[in-house]
mmCIF file of C-alpha atoms and ligand atoms in Angstrom:
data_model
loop_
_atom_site.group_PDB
_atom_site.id
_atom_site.type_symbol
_atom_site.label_atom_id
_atom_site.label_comp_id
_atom_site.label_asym_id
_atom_site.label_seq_id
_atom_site.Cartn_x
_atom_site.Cartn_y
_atom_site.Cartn_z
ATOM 1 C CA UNK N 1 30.857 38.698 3.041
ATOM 2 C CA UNK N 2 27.134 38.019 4.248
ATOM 3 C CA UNK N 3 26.769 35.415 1.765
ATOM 4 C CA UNK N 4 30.120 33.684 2.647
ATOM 5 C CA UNK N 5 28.419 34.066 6.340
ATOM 6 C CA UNK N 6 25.826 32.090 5.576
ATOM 7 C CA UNK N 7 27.371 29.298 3.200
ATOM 8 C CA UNK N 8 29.663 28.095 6.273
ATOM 9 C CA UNK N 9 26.398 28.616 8.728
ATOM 10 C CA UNK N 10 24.890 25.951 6.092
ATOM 11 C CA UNK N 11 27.990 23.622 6.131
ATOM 12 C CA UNK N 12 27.490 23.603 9.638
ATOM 13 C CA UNK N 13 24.002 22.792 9.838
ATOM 14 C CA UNK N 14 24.248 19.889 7.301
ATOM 15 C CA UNK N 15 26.809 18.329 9.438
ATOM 16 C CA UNK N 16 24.958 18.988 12.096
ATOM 17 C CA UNK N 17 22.173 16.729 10.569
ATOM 18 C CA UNK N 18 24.715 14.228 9.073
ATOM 19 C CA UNK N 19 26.223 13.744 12.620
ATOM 20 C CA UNK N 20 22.786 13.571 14.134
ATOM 21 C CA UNK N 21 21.900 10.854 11.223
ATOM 22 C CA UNK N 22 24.805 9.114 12.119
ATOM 23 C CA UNK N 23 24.200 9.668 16.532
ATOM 24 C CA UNK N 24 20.764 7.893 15.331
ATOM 25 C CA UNK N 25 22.142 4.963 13.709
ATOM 26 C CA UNK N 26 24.897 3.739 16.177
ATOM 27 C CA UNK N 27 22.375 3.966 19.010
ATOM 28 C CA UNK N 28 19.578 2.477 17.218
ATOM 29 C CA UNK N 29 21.705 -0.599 16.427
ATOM 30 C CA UNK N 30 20.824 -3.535 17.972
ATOM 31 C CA UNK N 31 21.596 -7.449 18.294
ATOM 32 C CA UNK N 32 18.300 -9.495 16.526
ATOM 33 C CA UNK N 33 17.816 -12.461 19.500
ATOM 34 C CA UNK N 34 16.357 -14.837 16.636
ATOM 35 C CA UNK N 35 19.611 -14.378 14.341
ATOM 36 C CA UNK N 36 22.162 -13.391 16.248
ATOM 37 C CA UNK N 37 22.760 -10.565 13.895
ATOM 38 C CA UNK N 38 23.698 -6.879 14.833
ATOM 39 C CA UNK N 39 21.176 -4.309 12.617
ATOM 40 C CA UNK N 40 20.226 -0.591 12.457
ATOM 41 C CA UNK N 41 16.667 -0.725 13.233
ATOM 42 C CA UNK N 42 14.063 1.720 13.918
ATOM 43 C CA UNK N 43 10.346 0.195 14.522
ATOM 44 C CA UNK N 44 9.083 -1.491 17.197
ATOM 45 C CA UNK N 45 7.892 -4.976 16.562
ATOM 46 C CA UNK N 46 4.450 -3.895 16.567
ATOM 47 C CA UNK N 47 4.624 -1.448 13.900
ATOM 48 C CA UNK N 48 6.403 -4.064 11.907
ATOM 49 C CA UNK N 49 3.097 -6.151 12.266
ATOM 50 C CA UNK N 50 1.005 -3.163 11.719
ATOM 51 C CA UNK N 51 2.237 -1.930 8.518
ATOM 52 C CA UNK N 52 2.291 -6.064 7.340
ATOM 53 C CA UNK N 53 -1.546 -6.254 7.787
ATOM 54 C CA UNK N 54 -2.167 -2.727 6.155
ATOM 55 C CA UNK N 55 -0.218 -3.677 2.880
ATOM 56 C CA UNK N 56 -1.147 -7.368 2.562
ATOM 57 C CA UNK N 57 -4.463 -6.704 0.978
ATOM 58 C CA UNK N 58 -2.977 -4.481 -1.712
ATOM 59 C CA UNK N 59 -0.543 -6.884 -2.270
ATOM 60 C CA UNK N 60 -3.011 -9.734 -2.883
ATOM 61 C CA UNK N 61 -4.735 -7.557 -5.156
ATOM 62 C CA UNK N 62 -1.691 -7.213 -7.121
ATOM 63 C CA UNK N 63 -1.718 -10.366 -7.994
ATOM 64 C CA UNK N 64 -4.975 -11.014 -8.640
ATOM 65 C CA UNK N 65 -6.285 -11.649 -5.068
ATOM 66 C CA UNK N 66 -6.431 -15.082 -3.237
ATOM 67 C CA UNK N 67 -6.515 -18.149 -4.852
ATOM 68 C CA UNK N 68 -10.070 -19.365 -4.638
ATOM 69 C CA UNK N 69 -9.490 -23.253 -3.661
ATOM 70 C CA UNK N 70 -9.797 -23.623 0.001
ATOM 71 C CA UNK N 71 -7.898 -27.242 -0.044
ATOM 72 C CA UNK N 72 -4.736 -25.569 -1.305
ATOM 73 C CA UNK N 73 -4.638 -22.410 0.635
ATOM 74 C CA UNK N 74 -4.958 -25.468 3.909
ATOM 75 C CA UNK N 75 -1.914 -26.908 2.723
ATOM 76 C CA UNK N 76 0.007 -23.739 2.427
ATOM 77 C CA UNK N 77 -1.592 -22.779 5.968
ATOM 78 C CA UNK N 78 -0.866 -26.170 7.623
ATOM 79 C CA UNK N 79 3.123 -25.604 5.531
ATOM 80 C CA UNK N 80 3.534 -22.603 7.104
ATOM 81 C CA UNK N 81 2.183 -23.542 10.889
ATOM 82 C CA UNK N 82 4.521 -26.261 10.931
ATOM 83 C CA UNK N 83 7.197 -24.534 10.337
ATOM 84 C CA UNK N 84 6.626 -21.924 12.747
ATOM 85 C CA UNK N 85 5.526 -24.283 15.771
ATOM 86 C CA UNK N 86 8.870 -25.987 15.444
ATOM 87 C CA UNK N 87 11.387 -22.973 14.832
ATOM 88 C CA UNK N 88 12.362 -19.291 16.529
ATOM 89 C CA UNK N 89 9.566 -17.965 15.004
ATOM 90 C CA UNK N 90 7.315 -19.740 17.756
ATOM 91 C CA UNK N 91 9.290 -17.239 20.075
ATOM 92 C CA UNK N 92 9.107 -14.169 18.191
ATOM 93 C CA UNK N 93 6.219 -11.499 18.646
ATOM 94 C CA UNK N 94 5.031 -12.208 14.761
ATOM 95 C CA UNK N 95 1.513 -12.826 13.474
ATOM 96 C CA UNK N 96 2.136 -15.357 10.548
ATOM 97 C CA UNK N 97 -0.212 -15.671 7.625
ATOM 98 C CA UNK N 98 0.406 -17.505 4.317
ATOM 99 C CA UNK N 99 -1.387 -16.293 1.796
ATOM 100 C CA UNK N 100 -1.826 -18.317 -1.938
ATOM 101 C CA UNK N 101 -2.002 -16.077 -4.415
ATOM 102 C CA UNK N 102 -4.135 -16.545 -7.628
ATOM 103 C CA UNK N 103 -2.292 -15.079 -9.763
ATOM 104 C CA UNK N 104 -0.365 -18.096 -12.250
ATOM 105 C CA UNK N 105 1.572 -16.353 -14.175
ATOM 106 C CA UNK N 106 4.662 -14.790 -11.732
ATOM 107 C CA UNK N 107 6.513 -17.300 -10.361
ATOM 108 C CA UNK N 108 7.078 -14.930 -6.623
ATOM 109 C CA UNK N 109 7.093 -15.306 -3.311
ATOM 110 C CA UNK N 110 7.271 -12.393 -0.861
ATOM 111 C CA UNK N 111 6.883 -11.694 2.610
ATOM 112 C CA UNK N 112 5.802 -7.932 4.319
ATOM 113 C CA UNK N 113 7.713 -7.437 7.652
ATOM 114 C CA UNK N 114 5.718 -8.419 10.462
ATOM 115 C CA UNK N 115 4.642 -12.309 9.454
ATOM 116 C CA UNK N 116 2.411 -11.191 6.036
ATOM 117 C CA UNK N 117 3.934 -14.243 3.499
ATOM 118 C CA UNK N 118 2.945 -14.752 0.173
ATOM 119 C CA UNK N 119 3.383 -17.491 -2.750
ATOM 120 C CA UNK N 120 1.541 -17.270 -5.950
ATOM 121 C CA UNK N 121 -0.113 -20.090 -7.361
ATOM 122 C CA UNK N 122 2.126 -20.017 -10.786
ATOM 123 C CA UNK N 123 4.872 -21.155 -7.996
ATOM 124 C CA UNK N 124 3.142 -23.122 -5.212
ATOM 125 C CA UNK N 125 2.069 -25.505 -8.728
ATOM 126 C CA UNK N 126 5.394 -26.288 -9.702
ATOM 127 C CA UNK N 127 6.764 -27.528 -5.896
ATOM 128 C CA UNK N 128 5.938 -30.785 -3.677
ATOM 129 C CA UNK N 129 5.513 -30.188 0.069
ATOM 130 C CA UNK N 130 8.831 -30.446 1.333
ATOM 131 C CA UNK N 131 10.195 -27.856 -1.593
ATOM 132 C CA UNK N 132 6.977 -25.196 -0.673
ATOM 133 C CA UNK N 133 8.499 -25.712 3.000
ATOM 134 C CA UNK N 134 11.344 -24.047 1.438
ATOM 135 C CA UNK N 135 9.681 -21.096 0.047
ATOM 136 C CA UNK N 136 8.223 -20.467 3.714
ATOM 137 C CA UNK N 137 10.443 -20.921 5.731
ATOM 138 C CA UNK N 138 13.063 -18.329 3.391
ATOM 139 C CA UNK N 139 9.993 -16.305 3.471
ATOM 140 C CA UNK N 140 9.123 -16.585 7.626
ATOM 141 C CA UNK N 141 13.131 -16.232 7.257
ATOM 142 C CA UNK N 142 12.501 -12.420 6.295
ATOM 143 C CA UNK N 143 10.315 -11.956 8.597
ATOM 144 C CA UNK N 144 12.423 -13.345 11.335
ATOM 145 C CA UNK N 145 15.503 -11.369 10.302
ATOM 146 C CA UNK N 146 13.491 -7.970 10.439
ATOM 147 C CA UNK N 147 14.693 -7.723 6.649
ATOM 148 C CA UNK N 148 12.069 -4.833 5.339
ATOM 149 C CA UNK N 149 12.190 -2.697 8.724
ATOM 150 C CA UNK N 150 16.239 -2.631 8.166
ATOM 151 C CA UNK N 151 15.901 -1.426 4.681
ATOM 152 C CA UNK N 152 13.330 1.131 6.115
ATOM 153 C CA UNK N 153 15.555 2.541 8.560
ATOM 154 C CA UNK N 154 18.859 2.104 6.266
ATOM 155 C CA UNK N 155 16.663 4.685 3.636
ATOM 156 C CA UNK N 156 15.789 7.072 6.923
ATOM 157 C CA UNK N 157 18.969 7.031 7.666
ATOM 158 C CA UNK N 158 20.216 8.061 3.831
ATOM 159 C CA UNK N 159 17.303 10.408 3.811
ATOM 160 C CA UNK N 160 18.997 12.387 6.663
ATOM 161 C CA UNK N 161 22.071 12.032 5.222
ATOM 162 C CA UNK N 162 20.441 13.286 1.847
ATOM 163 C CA UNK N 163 18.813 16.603 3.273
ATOM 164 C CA UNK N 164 22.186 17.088 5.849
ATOM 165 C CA UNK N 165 24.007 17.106 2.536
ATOM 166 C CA UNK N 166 21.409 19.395 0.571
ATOM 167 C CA UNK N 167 21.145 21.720 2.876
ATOM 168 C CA UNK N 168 25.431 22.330 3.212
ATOM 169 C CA UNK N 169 25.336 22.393 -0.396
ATOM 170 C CA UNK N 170 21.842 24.285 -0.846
ATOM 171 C CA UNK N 171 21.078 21.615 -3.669
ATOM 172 C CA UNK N 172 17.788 20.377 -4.247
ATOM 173 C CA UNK N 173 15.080 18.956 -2.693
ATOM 174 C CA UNK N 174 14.662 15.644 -0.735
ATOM 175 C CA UNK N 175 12.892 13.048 -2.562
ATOM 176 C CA UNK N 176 12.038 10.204 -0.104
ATOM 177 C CA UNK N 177 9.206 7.997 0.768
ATOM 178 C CA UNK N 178 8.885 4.350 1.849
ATOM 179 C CA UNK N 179 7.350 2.730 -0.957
ATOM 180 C CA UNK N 180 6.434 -0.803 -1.513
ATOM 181 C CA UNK N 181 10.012 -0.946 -3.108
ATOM 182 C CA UNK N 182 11.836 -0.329 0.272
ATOM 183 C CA UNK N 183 9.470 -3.045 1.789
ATOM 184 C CA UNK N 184 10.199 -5.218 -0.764
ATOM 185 C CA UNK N 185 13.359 -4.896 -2.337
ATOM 186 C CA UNK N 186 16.180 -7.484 0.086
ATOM 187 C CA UNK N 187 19.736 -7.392 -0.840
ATOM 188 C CA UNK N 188 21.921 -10.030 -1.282
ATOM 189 C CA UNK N 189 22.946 -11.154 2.367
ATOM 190 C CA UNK N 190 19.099 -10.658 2.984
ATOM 191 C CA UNK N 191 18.615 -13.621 0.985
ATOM 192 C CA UNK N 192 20.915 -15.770 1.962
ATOM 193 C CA UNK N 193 20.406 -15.176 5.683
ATOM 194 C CA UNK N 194 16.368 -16.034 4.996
ATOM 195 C CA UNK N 195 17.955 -19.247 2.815
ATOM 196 C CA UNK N 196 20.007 -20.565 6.141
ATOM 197 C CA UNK N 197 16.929 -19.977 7.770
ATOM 198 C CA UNK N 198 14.481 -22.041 5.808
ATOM 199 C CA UNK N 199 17.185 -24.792 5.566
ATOM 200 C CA UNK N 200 17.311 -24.838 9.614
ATOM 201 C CA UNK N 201 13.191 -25.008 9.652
ATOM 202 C CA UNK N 202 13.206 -27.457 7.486
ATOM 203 C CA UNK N 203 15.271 -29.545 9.303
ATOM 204 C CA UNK N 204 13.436 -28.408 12.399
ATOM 205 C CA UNK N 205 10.087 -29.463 10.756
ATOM 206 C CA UNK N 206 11.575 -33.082 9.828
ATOM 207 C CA UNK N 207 11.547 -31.686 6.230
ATOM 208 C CA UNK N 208 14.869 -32.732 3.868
ATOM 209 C CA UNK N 209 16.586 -29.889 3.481
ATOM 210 C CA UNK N 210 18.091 -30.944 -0.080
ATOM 211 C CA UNK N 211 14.537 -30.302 -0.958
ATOM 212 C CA UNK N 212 15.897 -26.515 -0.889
ATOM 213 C CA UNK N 213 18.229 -26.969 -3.500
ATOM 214 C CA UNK N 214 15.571 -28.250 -5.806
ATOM 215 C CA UNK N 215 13.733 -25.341 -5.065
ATOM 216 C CA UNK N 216 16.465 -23.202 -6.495
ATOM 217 C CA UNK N 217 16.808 -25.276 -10.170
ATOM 218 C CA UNK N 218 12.806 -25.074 -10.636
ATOM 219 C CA UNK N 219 13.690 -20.909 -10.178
ATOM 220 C CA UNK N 220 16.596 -21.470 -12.552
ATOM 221 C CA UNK N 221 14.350 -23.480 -14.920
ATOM 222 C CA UNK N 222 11.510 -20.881 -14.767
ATOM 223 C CA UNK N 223 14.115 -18.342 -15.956
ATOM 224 C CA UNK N 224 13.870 -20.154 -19.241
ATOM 225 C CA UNK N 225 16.174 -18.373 -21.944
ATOM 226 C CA UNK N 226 13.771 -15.713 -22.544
ATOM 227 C CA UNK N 227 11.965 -15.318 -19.397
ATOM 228 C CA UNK N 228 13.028 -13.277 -16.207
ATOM 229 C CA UNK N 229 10.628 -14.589 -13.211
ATOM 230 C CA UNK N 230 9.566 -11.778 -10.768
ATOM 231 C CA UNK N 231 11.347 -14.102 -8.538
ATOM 232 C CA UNK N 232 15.229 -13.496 -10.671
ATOM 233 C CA UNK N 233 14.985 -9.818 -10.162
ATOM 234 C CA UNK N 234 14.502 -9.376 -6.417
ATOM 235 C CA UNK N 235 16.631 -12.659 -5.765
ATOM 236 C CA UNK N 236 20.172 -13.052 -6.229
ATOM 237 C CA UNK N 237 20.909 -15.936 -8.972
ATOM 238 C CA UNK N 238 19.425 -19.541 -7.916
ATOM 239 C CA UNK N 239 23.660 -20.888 -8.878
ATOM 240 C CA UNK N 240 25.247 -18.990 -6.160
ATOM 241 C CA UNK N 241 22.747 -19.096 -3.473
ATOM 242 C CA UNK N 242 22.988 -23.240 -4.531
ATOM 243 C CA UNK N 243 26.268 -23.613 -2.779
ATOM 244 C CA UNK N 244 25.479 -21.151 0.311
ATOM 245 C CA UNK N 245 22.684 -23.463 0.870
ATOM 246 C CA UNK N 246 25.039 -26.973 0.948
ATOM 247 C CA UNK N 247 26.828 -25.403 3.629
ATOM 248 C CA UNK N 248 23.716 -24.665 5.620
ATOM 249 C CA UNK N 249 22.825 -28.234 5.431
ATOM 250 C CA UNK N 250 26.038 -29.343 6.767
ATOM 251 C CA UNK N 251 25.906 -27.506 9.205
ATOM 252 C CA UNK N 252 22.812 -27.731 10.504
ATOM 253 C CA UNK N 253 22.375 -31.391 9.415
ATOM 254 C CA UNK N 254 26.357 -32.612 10.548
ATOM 255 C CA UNK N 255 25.011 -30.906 14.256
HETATM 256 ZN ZN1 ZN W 1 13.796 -13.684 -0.434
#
């Protein structure tokens, strides 16, 4: 009897937690002013910014710190600024940096929430200005749509389910940490929200947006037969996000 006591006592208390998981979500959902877009968020702005600056070094050094040429790292600076002076992201509370990376080997681009954007140099060599407009702006895109803080508080919020479900069925321990792969990793609508994005910057920024698509056959090209870019495997396929992108044009373009 006492041990059927307290198995129901622990079904209880893991609902409890599941339903206070769930309490959090709902009333932690709000509407993003920059895209319109409801999301389950859990950081402030500034922490978004905070924990941008922290990684970015490590991140550099992944990839074999900053490119050493001051000219190019300008152009990628002067890329960036112009995109952000003449979008939303003028508006938001970011701090944007674009950082060249030296590393020529990954074809990769990457942004950390809070403004932190990256393009390595194995990339930034293959694209003309207009096209590495298109890189920044998807990546400012990110940044704008709050991408990594609504993974982090999607993987709190499955966390909480996790241990609410653990504890009403005693099982396990709860494995869980924000790691570079939470901050990182976008899913598919991710992507082609920060794609719609760098099309309407581009456009914004007097940049051709077609430019865009071209970006997406030097990714496909990269790909090779043999070769998997960095790029391919936290990107959905360069083909689909092809015709996503045409419709962004038109509609931003036909306006
Ligand atoms: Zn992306």
């Amino acid at each position: 009897m006492r041990s059927r006591g307290s198995w129901k006592i622990r079904i209880l208390i893991g609902l409890a937690i599941v339903a206070f998981a769930y309490f959090n979500k709902c009333s932690n959902t709000e509407t993003n002013p920059y895209t319109g877009r409801e999301q389950h968020i859990t950081m402030e702005p500034q922490e978004e910014i905070a924990i941008g600056l922290q990684s970015a070094p490590e991140m550099a050094q992944q990839h074999g710190g900053l490119y050493p040429d001051q000219r190019m790292q300008a152009l990628v600076d002067a890329v960036g600024k112009k995109l952000v002076q003449n979008s939303v992201a003028r508006e938001t509370p970011y701090q944007y940096d674009f950082h060249l990376l030296a590393d020529d080997q990954t074809i990769n681009a990457f942004a950390l929430p809070g403004g932190q954007c990256f393009i390595t140099y194995a990339l930034f060599s293959q694209l003309n200005e207009a096209q590495l407009a298109g890189v920044l702006g998807h990546e400012i895109g990110h940044v704008i749509g709050r991408h990594s803080a609504e993974r982090i508080a999607d993987s709190q919020y499955w966390q909480q389910v996790s241990m609410g479900a653990s504890v009403g069925a005693d099982a396990g321990s709860i494995i869980g940490a924000i790691g570079q792969n939470t901050l990182l990793k976008n899913g598919r609508g991710d992507e082609l929200e920060s794609d719609e994005l760098g099309v309407l910057m581009m456009i914004q920024s007097g940049y051709d947006p077609y430019e865009m698509i071209e970006v997406m056959k030097i990714l496909k090209s990269a790909a090779g037969p043999n070769r998997v870019p960095e790029f391919q495997s936290t990107h959905p396929d360069p083909e689909n996000r092809i015709e996503r992108i045409k419709e962004a044009i038109e509609k931003y373009q036909g306006a």
